[in-house]
Coordinates of C-alpha atoms in Angstrom, one line a residue:
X1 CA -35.9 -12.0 12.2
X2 CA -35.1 -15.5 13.5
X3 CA -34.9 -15.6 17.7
X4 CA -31.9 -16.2 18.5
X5 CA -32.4 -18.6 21.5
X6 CA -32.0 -22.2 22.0
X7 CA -35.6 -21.9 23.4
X8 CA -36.8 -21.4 19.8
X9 CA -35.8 -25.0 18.7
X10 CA -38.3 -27.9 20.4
X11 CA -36.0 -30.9 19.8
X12 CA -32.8 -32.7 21.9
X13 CA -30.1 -30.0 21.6
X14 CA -26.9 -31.6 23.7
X15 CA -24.3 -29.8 25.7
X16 CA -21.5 -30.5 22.8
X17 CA -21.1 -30.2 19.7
X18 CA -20.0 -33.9 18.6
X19 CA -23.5 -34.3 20.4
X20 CA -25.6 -32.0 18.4
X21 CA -28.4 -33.6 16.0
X22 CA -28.9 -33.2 12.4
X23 CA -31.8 -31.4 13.3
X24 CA -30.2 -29.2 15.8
X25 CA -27.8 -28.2 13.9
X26 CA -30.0 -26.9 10.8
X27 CA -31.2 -24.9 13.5
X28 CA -28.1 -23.0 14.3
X29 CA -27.1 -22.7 10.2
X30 CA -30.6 -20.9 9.5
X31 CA -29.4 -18.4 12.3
X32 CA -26.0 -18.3 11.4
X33 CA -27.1 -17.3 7.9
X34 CA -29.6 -15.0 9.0
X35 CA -27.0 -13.5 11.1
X36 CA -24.4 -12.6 8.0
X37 CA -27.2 -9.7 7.1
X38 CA -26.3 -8.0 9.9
X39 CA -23.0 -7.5 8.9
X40 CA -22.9 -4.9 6.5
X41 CA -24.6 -2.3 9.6
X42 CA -22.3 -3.9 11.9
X43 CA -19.2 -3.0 9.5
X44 CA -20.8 0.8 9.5
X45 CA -21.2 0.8 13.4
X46 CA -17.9 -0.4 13.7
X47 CA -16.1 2.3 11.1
X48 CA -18.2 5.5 13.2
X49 CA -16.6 4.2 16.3
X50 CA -13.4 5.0 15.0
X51 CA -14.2 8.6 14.7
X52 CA -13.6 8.8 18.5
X53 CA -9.6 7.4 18.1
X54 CA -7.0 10.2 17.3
X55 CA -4.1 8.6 18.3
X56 CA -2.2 12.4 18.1
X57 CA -3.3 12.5 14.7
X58 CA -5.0 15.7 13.1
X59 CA -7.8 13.7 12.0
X60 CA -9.4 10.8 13.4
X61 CA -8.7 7.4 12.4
X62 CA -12.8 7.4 10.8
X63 CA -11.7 10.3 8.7
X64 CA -8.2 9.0 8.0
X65 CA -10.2 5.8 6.3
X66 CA -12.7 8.4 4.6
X67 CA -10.0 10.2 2.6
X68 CA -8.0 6.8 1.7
X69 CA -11.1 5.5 0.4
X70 CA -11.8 9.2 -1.1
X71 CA -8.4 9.1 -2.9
X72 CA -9.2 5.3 -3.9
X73 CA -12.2 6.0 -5.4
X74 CA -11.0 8.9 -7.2
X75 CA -8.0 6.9 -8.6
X76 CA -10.6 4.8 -10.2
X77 CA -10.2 1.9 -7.6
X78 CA -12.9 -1.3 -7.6
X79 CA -15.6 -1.3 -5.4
X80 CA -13.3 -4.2 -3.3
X81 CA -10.4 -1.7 -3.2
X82 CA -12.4 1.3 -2.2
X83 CA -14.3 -0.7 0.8
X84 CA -10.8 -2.0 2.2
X85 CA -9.2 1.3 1.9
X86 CA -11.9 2.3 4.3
X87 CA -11.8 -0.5 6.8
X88 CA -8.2 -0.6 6.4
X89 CA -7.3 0.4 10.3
X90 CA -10.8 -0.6 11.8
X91 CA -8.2 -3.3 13.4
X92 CA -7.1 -0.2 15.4
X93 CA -10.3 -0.7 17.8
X94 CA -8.3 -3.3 19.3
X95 CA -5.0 -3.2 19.0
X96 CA -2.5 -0.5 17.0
X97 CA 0.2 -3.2 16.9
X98 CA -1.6 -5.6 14.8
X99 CA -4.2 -4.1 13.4
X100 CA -3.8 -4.9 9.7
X101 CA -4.0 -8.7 10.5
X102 CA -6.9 -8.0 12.6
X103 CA -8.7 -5.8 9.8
X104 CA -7.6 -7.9 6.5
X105 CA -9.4 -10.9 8.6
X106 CA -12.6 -9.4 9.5
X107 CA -13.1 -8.3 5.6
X108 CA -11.5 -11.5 4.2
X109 CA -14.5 -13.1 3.5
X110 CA -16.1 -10.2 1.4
X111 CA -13.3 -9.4 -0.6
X112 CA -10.6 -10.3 -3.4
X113 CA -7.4 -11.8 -2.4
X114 CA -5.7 -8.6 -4.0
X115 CA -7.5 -6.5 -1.2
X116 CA -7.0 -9.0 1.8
X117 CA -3.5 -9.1 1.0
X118 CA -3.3 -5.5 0.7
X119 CA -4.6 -4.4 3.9
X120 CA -3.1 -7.7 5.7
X121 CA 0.6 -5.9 4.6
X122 CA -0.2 -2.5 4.4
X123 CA 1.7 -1.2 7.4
X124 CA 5.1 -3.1 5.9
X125 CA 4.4 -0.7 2.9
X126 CA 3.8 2.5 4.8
X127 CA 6.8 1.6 6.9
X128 CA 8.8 3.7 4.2
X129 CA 7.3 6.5 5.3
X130 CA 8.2 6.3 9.0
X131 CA 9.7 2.8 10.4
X132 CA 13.1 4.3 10.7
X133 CA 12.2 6.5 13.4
X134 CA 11.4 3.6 15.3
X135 CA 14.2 1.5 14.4
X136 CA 12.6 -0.5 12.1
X137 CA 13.3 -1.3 8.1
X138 CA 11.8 1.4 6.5
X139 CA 11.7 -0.6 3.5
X140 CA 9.8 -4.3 5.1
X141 CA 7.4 -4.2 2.1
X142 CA 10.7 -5.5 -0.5
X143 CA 9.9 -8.9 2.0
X144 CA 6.9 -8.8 -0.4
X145 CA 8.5 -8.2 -3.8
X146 CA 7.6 -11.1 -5.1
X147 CA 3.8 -10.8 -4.5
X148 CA 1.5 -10.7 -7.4
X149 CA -0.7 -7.6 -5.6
X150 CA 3.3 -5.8 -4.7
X151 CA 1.8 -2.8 -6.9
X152 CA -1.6 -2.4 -5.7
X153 CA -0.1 -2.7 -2.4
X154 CA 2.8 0.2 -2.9
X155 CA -0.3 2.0 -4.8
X156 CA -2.4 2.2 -1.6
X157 CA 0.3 2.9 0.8
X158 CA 2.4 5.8 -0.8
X159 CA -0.6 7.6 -2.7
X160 CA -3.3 7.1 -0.7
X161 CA -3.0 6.1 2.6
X162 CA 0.1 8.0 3.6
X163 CA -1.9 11.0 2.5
X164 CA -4.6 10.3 4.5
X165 CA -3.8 12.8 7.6
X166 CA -4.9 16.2 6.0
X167 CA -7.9 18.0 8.0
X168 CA -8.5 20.3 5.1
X169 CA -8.8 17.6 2.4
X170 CA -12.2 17.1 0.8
X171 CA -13.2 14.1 1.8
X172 CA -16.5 12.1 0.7
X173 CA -18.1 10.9 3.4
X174 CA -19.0 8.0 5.2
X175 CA -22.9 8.1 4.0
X176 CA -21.4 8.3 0.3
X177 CA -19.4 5.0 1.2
X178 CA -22.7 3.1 2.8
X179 CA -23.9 1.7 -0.3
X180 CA -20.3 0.5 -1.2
X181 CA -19.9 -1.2 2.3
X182 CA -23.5 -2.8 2.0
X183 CA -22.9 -4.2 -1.5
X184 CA -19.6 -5.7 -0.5
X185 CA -20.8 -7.2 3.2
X186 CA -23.6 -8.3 1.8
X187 CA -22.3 -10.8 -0.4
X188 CA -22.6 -14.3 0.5
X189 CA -19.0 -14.8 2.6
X190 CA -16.4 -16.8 1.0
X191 CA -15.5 -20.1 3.4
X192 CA -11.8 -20.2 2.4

């Protein structure tokens, strides 16, 4: 494992980073690429600490993304779809109200388009199923129509993750889904 201090580089480092050498900076891209191997554990840290959020819910969001992935898999879902049906709400760690946004961007990277797209919009699409109790357009996801990934999209949200809620469902677990979330996070991130 690389050290990651700027005491482990012997050269000029500067205090900006207009000011940073050549040098210097090869420094920081070796531990900046070290550092993306960390990410897949990071991703698995990050989806048990959602085992402690409820929300009111009978199950807890953790299990929630367990049985979307679970009905995923089982509807013969890639291995792209699958891992962002089971990050889809890890965005809920920080904020309920914008959590898609904030999950579709941490997996952007790993992912297809189809599946950043899908969990970016998900909660338009699972509006049907409850934004008119809240005074909202229950049907926000015909904004979208015109996407390519529309399908895929009303696929996750009405079959899978609206189903998601059941405490009696058999649902794989997360140690099945580890070797899905390392292939996917361990592939060199797209820069786009």
């Amino acid at each position: 494992m690389i050290q990651n201090t700027p005491a482990s580089f012997d050269g000029p480092i500067g205090v900006r980073m207009s000011d940073f050498s050549s040098e210097y900076m090869t420094h920081i891209e070796a531990h900046l690429d070290e550092d993306f191997t960390h990410v897949p554990e990071r991703i698995m840290s990050l989806l048990r600490s959602t085992d402690d959020l409820i929300q009111g819910f009978q199950v807890s969001q953790l299990t929630h993304g367990l049985q979307t992935a679970t009905m995923a898999e089982q509807d013969g879902a890639d291995i792209d779809m699958i891992v962002g049906a089971l990050c889809h709400d890890v965005g809920k760690i920080i904020s309920n109200a914008n959590h898609p946004a904030i999950a579709a961007e941490m997996i952007r990277p790993w992912v297809s388009d189809a599946v950043y797209w899908v969990v970016k919009v998900h909660q338009d699409f699972e509006g049907m199923h409850y934004y008119a109790r809240m005074g909202m357009d229950p049907m926000a996801r015909l904004k979208h129509i015109e996407n390519p990934y529309y399908d895929l999209a009303e696929k996750f949200a009405d079959e899978w993750d609206q189903n998601a809620f059941d405490p009696d469902f058999p649902t794989l677990s997360l140690e099945h889904f580890e070797p899905l979330v390392h292939e996917v996070f361990s592939r060199p991130p797209r820069r786009k």
